[in-house]
Every structure is written in C-alpha cells, then in structure tokens.
Coordinates of C-alpha atoms and ligand atoms in Angstrom, one line a residue:
X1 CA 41.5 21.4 24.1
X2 CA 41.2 18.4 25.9
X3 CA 43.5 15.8 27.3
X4 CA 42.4 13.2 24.8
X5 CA 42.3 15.6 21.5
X6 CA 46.5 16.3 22.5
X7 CA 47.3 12.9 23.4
X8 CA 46.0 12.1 19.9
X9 CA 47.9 14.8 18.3
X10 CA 51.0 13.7 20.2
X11 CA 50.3 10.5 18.3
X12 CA 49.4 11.4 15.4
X13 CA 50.2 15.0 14.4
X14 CA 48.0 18.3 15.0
X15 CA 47.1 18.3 11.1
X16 CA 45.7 14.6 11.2
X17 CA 43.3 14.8 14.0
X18 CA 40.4 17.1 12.9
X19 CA 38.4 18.2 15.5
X20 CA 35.0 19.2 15.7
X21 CA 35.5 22.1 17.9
X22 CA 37.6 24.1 15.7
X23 CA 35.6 26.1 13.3
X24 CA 37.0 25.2 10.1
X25 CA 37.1 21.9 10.2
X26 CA 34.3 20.4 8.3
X27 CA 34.0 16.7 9.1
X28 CA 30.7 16.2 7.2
X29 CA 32.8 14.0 4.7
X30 CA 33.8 11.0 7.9
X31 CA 29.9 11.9 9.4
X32 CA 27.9 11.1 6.8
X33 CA 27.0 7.7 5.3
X34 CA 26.9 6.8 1.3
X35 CA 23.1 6.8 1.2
X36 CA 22.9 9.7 2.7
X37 CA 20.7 7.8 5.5
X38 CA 22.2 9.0 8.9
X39 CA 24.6 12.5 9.4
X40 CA 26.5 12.3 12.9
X41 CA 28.7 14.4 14.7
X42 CA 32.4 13.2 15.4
X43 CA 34.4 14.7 18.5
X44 CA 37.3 13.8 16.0
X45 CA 38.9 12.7 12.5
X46 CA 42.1 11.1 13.9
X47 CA 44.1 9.4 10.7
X48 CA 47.1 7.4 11.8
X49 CA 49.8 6.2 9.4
X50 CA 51.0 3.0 10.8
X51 CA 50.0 0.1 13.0
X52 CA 51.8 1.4 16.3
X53 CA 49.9 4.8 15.8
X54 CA 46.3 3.0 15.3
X55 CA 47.4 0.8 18.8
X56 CA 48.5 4.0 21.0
X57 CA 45.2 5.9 19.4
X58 CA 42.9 2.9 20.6
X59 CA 45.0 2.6 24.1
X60 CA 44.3 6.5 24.5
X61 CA 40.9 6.4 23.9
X62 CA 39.9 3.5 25.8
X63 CA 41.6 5.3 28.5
X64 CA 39.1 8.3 28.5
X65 CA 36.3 5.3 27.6
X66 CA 36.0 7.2 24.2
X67 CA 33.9 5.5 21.4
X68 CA 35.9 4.5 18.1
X69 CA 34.5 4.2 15.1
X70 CA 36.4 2.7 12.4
X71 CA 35.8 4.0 8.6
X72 CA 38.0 3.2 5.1
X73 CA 36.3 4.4 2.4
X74 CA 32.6 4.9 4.0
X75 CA 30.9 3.8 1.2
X76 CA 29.2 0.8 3.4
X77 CA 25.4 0.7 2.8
X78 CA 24.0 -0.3 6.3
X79 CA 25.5 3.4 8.4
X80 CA 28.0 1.0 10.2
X81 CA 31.1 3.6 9.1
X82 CA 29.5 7.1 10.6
X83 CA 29.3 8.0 14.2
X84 CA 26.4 8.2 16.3
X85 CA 24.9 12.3 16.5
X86 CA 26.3 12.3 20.1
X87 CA 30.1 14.1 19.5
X88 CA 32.0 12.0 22.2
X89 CA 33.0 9.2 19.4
X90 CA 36.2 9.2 17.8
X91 CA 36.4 8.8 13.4
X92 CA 39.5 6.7 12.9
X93 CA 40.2 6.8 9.6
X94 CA 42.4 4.5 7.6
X95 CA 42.8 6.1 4.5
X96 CA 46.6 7.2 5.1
X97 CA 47.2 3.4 5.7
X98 CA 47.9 2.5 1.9
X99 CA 51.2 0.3 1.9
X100 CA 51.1 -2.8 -0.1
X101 CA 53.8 -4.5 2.4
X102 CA 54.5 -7.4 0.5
X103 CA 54.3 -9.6 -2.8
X104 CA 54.9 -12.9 -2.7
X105 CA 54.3 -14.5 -6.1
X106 CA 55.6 -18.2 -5.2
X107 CA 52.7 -18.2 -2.4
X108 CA 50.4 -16.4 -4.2
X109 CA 50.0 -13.7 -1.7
X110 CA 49.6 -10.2 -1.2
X111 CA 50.2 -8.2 2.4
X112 CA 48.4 -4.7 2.3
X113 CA 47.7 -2.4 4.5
X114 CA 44.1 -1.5 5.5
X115 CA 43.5 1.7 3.9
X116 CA 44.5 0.2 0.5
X117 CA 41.7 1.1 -1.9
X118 CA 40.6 -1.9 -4.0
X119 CA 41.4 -0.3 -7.0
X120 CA 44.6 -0.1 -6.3
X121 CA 45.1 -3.5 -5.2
X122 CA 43.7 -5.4 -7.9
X123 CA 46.1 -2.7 -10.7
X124 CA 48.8 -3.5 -7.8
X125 CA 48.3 -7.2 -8.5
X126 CA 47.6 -7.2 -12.5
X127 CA 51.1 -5.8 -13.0
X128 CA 52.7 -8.2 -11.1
X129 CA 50.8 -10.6 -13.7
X130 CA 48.0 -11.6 -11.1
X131 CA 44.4 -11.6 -10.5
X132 CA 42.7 -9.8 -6.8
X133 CA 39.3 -11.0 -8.0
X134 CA 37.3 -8.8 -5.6
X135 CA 35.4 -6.7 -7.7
X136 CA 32.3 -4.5 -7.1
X137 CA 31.3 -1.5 -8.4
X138 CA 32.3 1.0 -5.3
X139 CA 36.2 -0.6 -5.8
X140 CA 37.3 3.3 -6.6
X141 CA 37.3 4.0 -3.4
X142 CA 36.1 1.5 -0.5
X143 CA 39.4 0.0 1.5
X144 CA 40.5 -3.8 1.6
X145 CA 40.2 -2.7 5.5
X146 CA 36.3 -2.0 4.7
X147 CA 36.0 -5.1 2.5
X148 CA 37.1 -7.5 5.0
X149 CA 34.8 -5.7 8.0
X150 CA 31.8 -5.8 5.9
X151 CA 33.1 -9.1 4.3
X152 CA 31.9 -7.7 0.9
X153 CA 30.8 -9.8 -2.1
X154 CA 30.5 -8.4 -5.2
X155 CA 30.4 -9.7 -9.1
X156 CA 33.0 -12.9 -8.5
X157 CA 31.7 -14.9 -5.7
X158 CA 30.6 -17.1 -7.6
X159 CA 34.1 -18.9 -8.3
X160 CA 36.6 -16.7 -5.9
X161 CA 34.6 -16.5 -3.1
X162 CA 33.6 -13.7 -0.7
X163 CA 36.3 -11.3 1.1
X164 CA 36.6 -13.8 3.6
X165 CA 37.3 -15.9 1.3
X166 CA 40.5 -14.3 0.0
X167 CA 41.9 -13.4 3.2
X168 CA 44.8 -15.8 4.8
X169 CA 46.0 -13.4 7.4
X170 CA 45.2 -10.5 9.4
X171 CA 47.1 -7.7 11.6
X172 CA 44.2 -6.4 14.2
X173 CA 44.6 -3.9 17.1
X174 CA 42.2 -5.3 19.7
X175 CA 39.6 -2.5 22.2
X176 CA 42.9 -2.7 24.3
X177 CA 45.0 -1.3 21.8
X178 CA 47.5 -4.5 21.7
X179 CA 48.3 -5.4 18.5
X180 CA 48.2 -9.1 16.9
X181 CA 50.2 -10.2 14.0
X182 CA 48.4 -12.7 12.3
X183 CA 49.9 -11.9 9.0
X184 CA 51.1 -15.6 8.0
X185 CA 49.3 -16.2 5.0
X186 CA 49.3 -20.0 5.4
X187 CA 46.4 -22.0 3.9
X188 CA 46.6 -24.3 6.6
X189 CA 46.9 -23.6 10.2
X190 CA 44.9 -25.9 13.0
X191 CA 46.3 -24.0 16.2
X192 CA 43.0 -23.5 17.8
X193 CA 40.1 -20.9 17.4
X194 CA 40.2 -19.3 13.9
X195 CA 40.3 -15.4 15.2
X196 CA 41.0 -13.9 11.2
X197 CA 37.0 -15.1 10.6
X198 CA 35.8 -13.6 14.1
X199 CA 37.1 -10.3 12.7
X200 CA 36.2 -10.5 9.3
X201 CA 32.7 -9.3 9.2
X202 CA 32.6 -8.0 12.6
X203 CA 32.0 -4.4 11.2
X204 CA 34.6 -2.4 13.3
X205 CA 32.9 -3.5 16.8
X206 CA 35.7 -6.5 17.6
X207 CA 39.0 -5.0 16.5
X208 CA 40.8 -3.1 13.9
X209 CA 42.0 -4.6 10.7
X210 CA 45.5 -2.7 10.1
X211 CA 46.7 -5.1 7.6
X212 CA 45.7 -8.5 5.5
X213 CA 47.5 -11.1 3.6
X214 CA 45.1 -12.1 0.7
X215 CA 45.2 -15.0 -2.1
X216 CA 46.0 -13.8 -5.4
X217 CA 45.0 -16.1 -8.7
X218 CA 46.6 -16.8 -12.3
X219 CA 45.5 -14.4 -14.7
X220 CA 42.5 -15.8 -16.7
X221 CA 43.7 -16.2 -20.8
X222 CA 40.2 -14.9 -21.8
X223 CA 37.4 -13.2 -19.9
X224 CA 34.3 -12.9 -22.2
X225 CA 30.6 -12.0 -21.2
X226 CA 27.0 -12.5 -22.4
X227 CA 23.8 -11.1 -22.3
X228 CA 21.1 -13.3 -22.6
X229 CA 16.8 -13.0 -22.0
X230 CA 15.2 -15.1 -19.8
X231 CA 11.6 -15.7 -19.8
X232 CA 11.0 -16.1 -16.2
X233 CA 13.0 -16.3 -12.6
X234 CA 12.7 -20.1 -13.1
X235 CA 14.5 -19.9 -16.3
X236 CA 17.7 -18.1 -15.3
X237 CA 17.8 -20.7 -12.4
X238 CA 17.8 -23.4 -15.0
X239 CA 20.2 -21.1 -17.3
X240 CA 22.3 -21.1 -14.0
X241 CA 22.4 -25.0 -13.6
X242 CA 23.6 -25.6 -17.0
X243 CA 26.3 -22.8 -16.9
X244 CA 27.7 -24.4 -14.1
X245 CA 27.6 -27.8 -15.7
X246 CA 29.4 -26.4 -19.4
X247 CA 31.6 -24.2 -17.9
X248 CA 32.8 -25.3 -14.6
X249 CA 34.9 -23.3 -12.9
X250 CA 35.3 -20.9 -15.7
X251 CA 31.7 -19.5 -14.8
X252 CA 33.1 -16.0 -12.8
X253 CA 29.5 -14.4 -12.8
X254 CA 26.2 -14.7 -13.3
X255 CA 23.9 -11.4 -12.7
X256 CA 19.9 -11.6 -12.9
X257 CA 18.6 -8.2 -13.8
X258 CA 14.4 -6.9 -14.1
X259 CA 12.4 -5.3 -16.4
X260 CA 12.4 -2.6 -14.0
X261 CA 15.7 -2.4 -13.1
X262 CA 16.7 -2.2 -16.9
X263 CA 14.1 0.3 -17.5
X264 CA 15.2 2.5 -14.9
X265 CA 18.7 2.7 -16.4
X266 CA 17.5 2.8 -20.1
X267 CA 15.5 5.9 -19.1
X268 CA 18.3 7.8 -16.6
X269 CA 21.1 6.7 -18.6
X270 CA 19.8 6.6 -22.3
X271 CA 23.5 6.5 -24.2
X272 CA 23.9 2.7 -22.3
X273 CA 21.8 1.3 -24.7
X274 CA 20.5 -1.7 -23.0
X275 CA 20.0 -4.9 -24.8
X276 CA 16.6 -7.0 -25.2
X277 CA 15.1 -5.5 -21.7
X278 CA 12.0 -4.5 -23.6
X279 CA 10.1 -7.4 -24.2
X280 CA 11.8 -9.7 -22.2
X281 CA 10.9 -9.8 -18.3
X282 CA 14.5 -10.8 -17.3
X283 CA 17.9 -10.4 -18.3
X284 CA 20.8 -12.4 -17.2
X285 CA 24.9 -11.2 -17.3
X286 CA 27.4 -14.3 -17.6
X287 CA 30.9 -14.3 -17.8
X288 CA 33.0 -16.9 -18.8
X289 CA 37.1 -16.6 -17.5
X290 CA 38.6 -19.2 -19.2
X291 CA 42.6 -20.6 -18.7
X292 CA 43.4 -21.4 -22.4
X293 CA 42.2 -18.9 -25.1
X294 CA 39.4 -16.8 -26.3
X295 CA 38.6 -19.2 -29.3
X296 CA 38.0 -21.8 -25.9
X297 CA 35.7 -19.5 -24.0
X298 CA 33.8 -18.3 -27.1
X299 CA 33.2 -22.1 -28.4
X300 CA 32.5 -22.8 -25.1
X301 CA 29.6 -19.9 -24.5
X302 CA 27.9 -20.5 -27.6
X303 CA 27.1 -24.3 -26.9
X304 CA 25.9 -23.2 -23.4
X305 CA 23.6 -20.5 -25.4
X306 CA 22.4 -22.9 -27.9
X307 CA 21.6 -25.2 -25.6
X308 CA 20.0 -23.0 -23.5
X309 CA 17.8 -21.6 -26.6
X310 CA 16.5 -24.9 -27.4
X311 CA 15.5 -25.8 -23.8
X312 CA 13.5 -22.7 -23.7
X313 CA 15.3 -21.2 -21.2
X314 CA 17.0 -18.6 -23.0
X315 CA 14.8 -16.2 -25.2
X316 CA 17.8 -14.6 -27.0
X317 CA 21.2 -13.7 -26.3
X318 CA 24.6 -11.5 -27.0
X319 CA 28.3 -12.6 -26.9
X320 CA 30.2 -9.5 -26.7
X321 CA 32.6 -8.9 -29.4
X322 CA 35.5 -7.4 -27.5
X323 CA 36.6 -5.8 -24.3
X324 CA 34.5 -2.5 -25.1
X325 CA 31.3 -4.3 -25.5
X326 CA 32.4 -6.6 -22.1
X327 CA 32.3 -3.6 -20.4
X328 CA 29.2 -1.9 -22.0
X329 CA 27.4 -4.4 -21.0
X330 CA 28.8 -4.9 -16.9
X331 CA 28.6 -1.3 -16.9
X332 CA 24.8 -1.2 -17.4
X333 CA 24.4 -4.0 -14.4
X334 CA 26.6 -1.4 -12.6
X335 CA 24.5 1.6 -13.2
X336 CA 21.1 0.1 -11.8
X337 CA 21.7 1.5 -7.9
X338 CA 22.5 4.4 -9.3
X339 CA 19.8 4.8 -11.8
X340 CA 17.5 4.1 -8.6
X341 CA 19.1 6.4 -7.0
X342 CA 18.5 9.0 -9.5
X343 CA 15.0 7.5 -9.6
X344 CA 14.3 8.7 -5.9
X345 CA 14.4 7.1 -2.4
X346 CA 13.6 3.7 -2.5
X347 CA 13.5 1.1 0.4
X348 CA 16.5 -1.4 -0.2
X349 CA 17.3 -5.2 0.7
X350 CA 19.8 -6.8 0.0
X351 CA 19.3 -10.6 0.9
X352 CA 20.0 -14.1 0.5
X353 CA 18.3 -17.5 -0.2
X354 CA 18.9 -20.9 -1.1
X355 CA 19.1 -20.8 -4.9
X356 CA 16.6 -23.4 -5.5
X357 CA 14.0 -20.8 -3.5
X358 CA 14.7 -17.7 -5.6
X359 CA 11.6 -18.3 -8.1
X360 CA 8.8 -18.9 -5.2
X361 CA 10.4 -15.9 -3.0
X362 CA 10.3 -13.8 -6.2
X363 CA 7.1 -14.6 -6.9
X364 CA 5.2 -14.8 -3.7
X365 CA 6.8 -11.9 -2.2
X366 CA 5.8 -9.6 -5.4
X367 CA 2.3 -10.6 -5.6
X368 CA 2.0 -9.9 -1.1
X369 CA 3.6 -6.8 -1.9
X370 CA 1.8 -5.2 -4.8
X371 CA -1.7 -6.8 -3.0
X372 CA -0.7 -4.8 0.8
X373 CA 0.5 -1.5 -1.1
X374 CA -1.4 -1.3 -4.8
X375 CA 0.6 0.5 -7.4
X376 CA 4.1 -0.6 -5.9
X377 CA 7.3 -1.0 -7.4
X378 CA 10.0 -3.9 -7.7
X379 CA 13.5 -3.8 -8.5
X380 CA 14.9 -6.8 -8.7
X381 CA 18.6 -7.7 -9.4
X382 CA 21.4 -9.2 -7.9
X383 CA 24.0 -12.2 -7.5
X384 CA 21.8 -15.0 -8.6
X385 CA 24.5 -17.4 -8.8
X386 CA 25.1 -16.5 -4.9
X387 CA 21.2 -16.8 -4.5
X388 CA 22.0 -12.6 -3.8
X389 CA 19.1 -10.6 -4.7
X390 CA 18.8 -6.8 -4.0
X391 CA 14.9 -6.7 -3.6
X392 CA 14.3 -3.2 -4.0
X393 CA 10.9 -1.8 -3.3
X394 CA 10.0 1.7 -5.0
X395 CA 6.8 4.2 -4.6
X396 CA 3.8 3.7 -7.0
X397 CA 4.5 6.0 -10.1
X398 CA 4.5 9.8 -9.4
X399 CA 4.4 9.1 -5.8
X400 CA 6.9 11.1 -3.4
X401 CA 10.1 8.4 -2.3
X402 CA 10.5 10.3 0.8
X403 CA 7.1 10.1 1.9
X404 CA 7.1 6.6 0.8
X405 CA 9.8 5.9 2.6
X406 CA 8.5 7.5 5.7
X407 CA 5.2 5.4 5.4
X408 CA 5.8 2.2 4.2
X409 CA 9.2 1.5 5.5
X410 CA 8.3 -0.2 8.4
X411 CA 5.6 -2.3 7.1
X412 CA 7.9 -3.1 3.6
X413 CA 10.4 -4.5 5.4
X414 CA 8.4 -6.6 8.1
X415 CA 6.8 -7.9 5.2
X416 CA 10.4 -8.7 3.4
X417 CA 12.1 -9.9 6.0
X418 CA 9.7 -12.2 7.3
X419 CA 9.4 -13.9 3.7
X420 CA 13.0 -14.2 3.5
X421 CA 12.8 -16.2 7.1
X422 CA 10.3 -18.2 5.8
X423 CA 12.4 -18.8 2.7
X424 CA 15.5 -19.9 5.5
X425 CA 17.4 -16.9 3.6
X426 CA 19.2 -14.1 5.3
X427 CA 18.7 -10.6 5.7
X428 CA 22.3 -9.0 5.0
X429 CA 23.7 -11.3 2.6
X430 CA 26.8 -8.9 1.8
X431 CA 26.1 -5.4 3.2
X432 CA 26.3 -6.1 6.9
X433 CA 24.4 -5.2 9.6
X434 CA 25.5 -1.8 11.0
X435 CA 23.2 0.5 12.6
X436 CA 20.3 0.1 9.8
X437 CA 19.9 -3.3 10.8
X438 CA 20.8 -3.8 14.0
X439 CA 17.2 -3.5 15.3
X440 CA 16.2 -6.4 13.0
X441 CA 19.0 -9.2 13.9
X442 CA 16.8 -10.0 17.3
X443 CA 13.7 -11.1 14.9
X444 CA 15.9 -13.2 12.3
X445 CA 19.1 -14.6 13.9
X446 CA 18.9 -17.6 16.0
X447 CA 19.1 -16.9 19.7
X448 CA 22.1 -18.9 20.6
X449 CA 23.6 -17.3 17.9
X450 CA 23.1 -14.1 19.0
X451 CA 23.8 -14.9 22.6
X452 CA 27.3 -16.1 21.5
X453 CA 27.9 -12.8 19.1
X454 CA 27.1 -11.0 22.4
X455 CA 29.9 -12.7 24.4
X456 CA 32.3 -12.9 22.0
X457 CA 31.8 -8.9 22.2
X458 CA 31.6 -9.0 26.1
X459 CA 34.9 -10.6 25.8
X460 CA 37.0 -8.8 23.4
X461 CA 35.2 -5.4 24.2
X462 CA 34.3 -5.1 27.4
X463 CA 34.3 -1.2 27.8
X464 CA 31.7 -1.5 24.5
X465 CA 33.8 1.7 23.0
X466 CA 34.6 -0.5 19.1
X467 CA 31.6 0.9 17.7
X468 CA 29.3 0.6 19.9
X469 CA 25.8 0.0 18.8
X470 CA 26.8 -1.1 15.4
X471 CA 25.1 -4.9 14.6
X472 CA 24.3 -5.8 17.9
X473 CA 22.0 -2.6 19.3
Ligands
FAD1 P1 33.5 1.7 5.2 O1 32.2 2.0 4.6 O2 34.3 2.8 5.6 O3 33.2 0.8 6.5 C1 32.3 -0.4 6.4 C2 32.3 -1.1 7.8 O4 33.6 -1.7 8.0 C3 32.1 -0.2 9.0 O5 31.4 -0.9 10.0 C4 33.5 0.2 9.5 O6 33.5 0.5 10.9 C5 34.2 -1.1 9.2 N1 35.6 -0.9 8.9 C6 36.2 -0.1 8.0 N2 37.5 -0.2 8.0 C7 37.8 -1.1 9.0 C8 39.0 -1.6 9.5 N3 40.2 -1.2 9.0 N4 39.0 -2.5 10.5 C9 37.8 -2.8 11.0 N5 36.6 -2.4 10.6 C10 36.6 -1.5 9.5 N6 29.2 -4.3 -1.0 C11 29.3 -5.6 -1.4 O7 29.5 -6.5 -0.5 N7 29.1 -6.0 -2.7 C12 28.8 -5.1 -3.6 O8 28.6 -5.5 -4.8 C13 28.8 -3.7 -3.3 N8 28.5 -2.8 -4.2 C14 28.5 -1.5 -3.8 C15 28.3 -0.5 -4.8 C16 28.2 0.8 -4.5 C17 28.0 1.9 -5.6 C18 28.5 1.2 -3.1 C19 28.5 2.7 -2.7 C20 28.7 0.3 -2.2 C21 28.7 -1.1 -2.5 N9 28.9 -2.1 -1.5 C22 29.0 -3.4 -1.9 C23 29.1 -1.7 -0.1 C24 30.5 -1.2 0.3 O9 31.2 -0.8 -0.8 C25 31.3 -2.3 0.9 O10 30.6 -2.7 2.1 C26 32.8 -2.0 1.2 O11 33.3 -3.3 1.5 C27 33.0 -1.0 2.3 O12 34.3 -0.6 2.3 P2 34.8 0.8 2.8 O13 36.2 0.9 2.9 O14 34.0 1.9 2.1 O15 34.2 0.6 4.3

C-alpha cells in the first residue's frame, strides 16, 4: 500500500478509505456522474467525519501532490463531482459529515455540516417551526455542501433566492489544508474581500465547504398552487408581470412547461394525469405562499387568474384544492427530466436570459434549430420567473438518442450557446460548469473575467490538486 493510502487511514480509519486496488472495493458509486455522462477511476474513497479530518486529509495529499476531488451527494449535472479516468485523484466524500451544529431561532440561522442532505435540513428546520426554502427535486439526496459548490437554484428563487443567497457563513479547508472559520452568520460584515461568495460556486476547485450557517424564514400560513394555459411564451411573460404585481412577495414560483415536455410525461408516466397540455402550447405552475391564511392566498389567486383570463393571457387555469392536488401537480413539473430521461439521450442546456428576451430566444432559436436539423425536438421548461430555461434538444422521432447525441452534439450546442450570447444570457445558469462545460467558458465568459477566475485559482491553489480541470480546463 502506499504511503499516502496509510497516512489516510491513520486519519481516517482503514474501513473509510476505499481503495481502488483492493479487489472488493467497488467505487463505481463515487466514479460515476448522475447522467451517466463520464465513469472515472478513483485511487481512493476517503470519508472523513469532522473538519480536522477533512484538513489533515487535504494536508496529506497535497503533500504527495495528489488530486482531490470533492463529492456530496453526486447528483451534479455538469461531471464536476467524479474523478478524471486517470486513478491518481483522491474521492473525498462528505457524506459522513451530517451534524446540524447549531439552531439559532432569534437570528434565524442554521449551522450544518456539509454532508447534510437537503432533505434533512429543510425537516430539520420545519420542526423547529421554520422554513429552508431551497427546494429542487434531487433534495433526497444532494448535500447543502454540493448546493453551495454548485450554488444550486431550484423551484424558490424567485422570492428566497439562490444557495448563495441563503448562506451567511462558511467553514472551508483551503488546497493547504488550513482551516477557516467563517461561521458568523452576520448579515452584515464589511471587513474586506467577501471570501464565503468566492467559494460558493467555485465547484470543489478553491476550497472545501465543511460547514455553512444559512438563513432560515417564517413559516408561510398558506402555500397554494395553480396551473394555468398559456397561449404563447409571450403570454406567460405577461402572466409573470402581473403575478408579481398581485402577489408581491407572496409569488414563491413560477414554472413554464411545453407541449413537449408535458407530453413526454403524460406518455412515460400516464397515472400523473396532466392538466390542459393538450391543446394548449404552454403551461405555467404558480405558487402563492402567503403570511395570513389560505382564504388570503386563494382570494388572492383567483383575481390574478381572472384578470389574467380577460387579458388573454391565460387560456384556462386550476387552483388546487388541497395539499394532494399541490403536489400532484409540482410533481408532474418534477417528473419532466426524468420522463426525458426515460425518453432517451437528449442534449441538455440549462441557461439563462434576461426575462424580457425569453420569447424572441424561444422563438428564434426553435425555428434555427428545426431549419439546421429537420425533424428535431424541443423540450422546453424551466424557472421562467428566474428567466431559467432548460432548453432541451431531442432526436427526430424514432431516431437513435445516442447516435444523435454523437452527431449533433457539437453543432446543437454551438448553435445554443451562441444564441444565448447573443441574447446576453448565460450558459450554466444553475448547474455549474464542471468538466462538461469547461471547454465552452473560453467562447462565452468575458476575458477579464476569466483571467481573474484564473488567478484567484493560481492563488488559492497553486499546486492545481482542488479538482483540477473542473470549470476552468
Ligand atoms: P455533488 O454532485 O456531489 O457535487 C457538485 C459539485 O460541488 C462538484 O463540483 C463537487 O466537487 C462540489 N462539491 C460537493 N461537495 C462539496 C463541498 N463540501 N465543498 C466544496 N465543493 C463541493 N440543480 C439546481 O441548481 N437546481 C435544480 O432544480 C436541480 N434539479 C436537479 C434535479 C435532479 C433530478 C438532479 C439529479 C439534479 C438536479 N440539480 C439541480 C443538480 C444537483 O442536484 C445540484 O447541483 C446539487 O446542488 C448538487 O449537490 P450534491 O451534494 O449532489 O453535489
């Protein structure tokens, strides 16, 4: 064995460092990616249970100039989580990290270790009578640790904010295996260079997150949802505009889905029984959190509706009736990646634009694509009220994904991307960048920007071993 495999069992413990060169360890779980896009090979699993541990596992590896790459609950979509196919890079895994430190319900805080699983943190913070609005539909089992790296969105941006967003502090183990407690959960702090939003979004390559101090919110008296047809794009930005202006701050989402996208869940998952997709080319998810009763929130969505009927930009719309339905209904929006997924390989963007621009993109970027490839298919959905679309692009009908994919990948995404840049929008609005896209940030970030992302790293990574090769190749 080598030097570095038993100095990180001496840290550790021989039963939580997993290495590949014993034969029974199968570490295909920590090597492969969510999509299924990218299998490496790991020298090692190593799974440290506290902060010290992480720090003297980082110190021993940067000592032998071993790769780390950092993973939570690897469901990241851009194959930032996995190591390269090499074997010399190291898996640390945060999973065993899973203490919720501290409650603090005067300062409306919450201290939590990395590993926590979202899940767990928002039931952590209900019972204490609280809301942890992040929300999105891998919450099972991605890490806070993996939320903050990827700074992930989800279904509540729209009034909480992104995971930066809800992050006041952060513990981080730096490349040199120091550790820096920047747990204070203050809302206001003017010391100087603001190091919490360096890390958060940095995707594993500028430090480790081993613990973070988030905002936690009142309880919302009522949460209700609707489900309305739009005629067009343009309508559910108009929808949008007047939901903001009836319901203020009480709008918590505000999903577009496509005939498509519907379609493909109607036919994979018939027993959801989706609403009004039929003859209607998009659908539109709203919910309404309001802070004094249901009777409010209800009154409140049915004026918005009416209204919106009689401007011609709703075609017809559902309230739900009670939590069952709420959830029927979020659960269909939920089950569109994975109807794709059951659908076949597909090639996947998930990007964001100025608001205002979402009906030309839409529009422009459809008709380019179906004139380049004929027969092509779109699968639009997303955030619209973050101006988030997942523009997904699928083979013509009864062609093979995979050979799709092989072909048209290239040219699909070119094509994409250089719309989006046209548009001023962005390429990763909450995925990331990782190793998928890393190729593409020269084309579509600013240079300065990109000359200062690559100092910043220079500086707090010199020896280039905090996953290397992940956003900037
Ligand atoms: P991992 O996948 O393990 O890691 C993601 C990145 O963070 C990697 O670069 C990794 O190196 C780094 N990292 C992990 N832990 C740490 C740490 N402790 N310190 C430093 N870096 C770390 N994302 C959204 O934003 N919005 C969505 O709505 C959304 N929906 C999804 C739905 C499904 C079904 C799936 C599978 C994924 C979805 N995602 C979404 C993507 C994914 O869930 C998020 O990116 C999530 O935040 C990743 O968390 P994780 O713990 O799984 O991280």
């Amino acid at each position: 064995m080598s030097a570095l495999l038993q100095t990180l069992r001496d840290i550790c413990g021989a039963a939580n460092v997993l290495s590949r060169h014993e034969a029974d360890n199968d570490l295909s779980a920590w090597e492969q990616d969510w999509r299924k896009r990218s299998r490496g090979c790991a020298l090692a699993v190593v799974r440290p249970a506290s902060t010290a541990e992480v720090a003297a596992v980082v110190k021993a590896c940067a000592a032998h100039a071993t790769p780390i790459v950092p993973q939570g609950g690897n469901t990241g979509l851009v194959v930032g989580s996995v190591p390269d196919g090499s074997g010399t890079q190291v898996v640390l895994s945060m999973t065993r990290m899973q203490a919720v430190r501290a409650l603090d319900a005067a300062n409306l805080t919450m201290t939590v270790e990395a590993g926590c699983v979202l899940q767990n943190l928002q039931e952590t913070a209900a019972g204490a009578g609280f809301l942890f609005p992040l929300s999105l539909a891998a919450e099972g089992s991605c890490t806070i640790g993996g939320n903050l790296g990827t700074n992930a969105g989800g279904t509540q941006v729209l009034r909480y904010g992104n995971a930066r967003d809800l992050c006041l502090g952060l513990e981080v183990v730096t490349a040199q295996g120091q550790v820096w407690n920047g747990l204070s959960g203050l809302r206001k702090d003017n010391t100087g260079y603001d190091l919490r939003h360096l890390m958060i979004g940095s995707e594993g390559t500028l430090g480790i997150i081993t613990a973070a101090t988030m905002k936690l919110y009142p309880l919302p008296a009522a949460t209700l949802t609707a489900w309305a047809a739009v005629p067009s794009m343009e309508a559910a930005v108009a929808l949008l505009g007047m939901a903001h202006q009836k319901l203020g701050p009480g709008l918590t989402g505000f999903e577009v889905m496509g005939q498509l996208a519907l379609g493909l869940v109607d036919r994979h998952y018939p027993q959801q029984r989706v609403p009004l997709f039929k003859n209607h080319p998009w659908c539109v998810l709203l919910e309404n959190s309001d802070s004094e009763s249901e009777n409010h929130a209800r009154g409140q969505f049915e004026a918005l509706l009416e209204a919106a009927i009689e401007s011609g930009c709703v075609s017809d719309a559902v309230v739900a009736e009670n939590l069952t339905q709420a959830r029927a209904l979020w659960h269909i929006r939920e089950s569109i990646p994975l109807a794709q997924a059951q659908e076949g390989l597909n090639i996947k963007h998930d990007i964001s634009l100025p608001v205002s621009s979402i009906p030309a993109f839409v529009a422009e970027t459809d008709a380019l694509l179906k004139r380049e490839i004929p027969g092509v298919q779109l699968v639009n959905f997303g955030h619209l009220g973050d101006g988030n679309l997942h523009y997904n692009v699928q083979a013509p009908p009864g062609s093979d994904g995979m050979t799709f994919l092989v072909q048209q990948e290239e040219r699909v995404n070119t094509l994409v991307y250089d719309q989006v840049a046209r548009f001023a929008g962005s390429i990763s609005a909450e995925h990331g960048v990782g190793e998928l896209k890393a190729s593409k940030l020269p084309h579509y970030k600013d240079p300065t920007a990109l000359s200062m992302m690559r100092a910043v790293k220079q500086a707090l990574d010199p020896q280039n071993i905090l996953n290397p090769r992940k956003v900037l190749a």
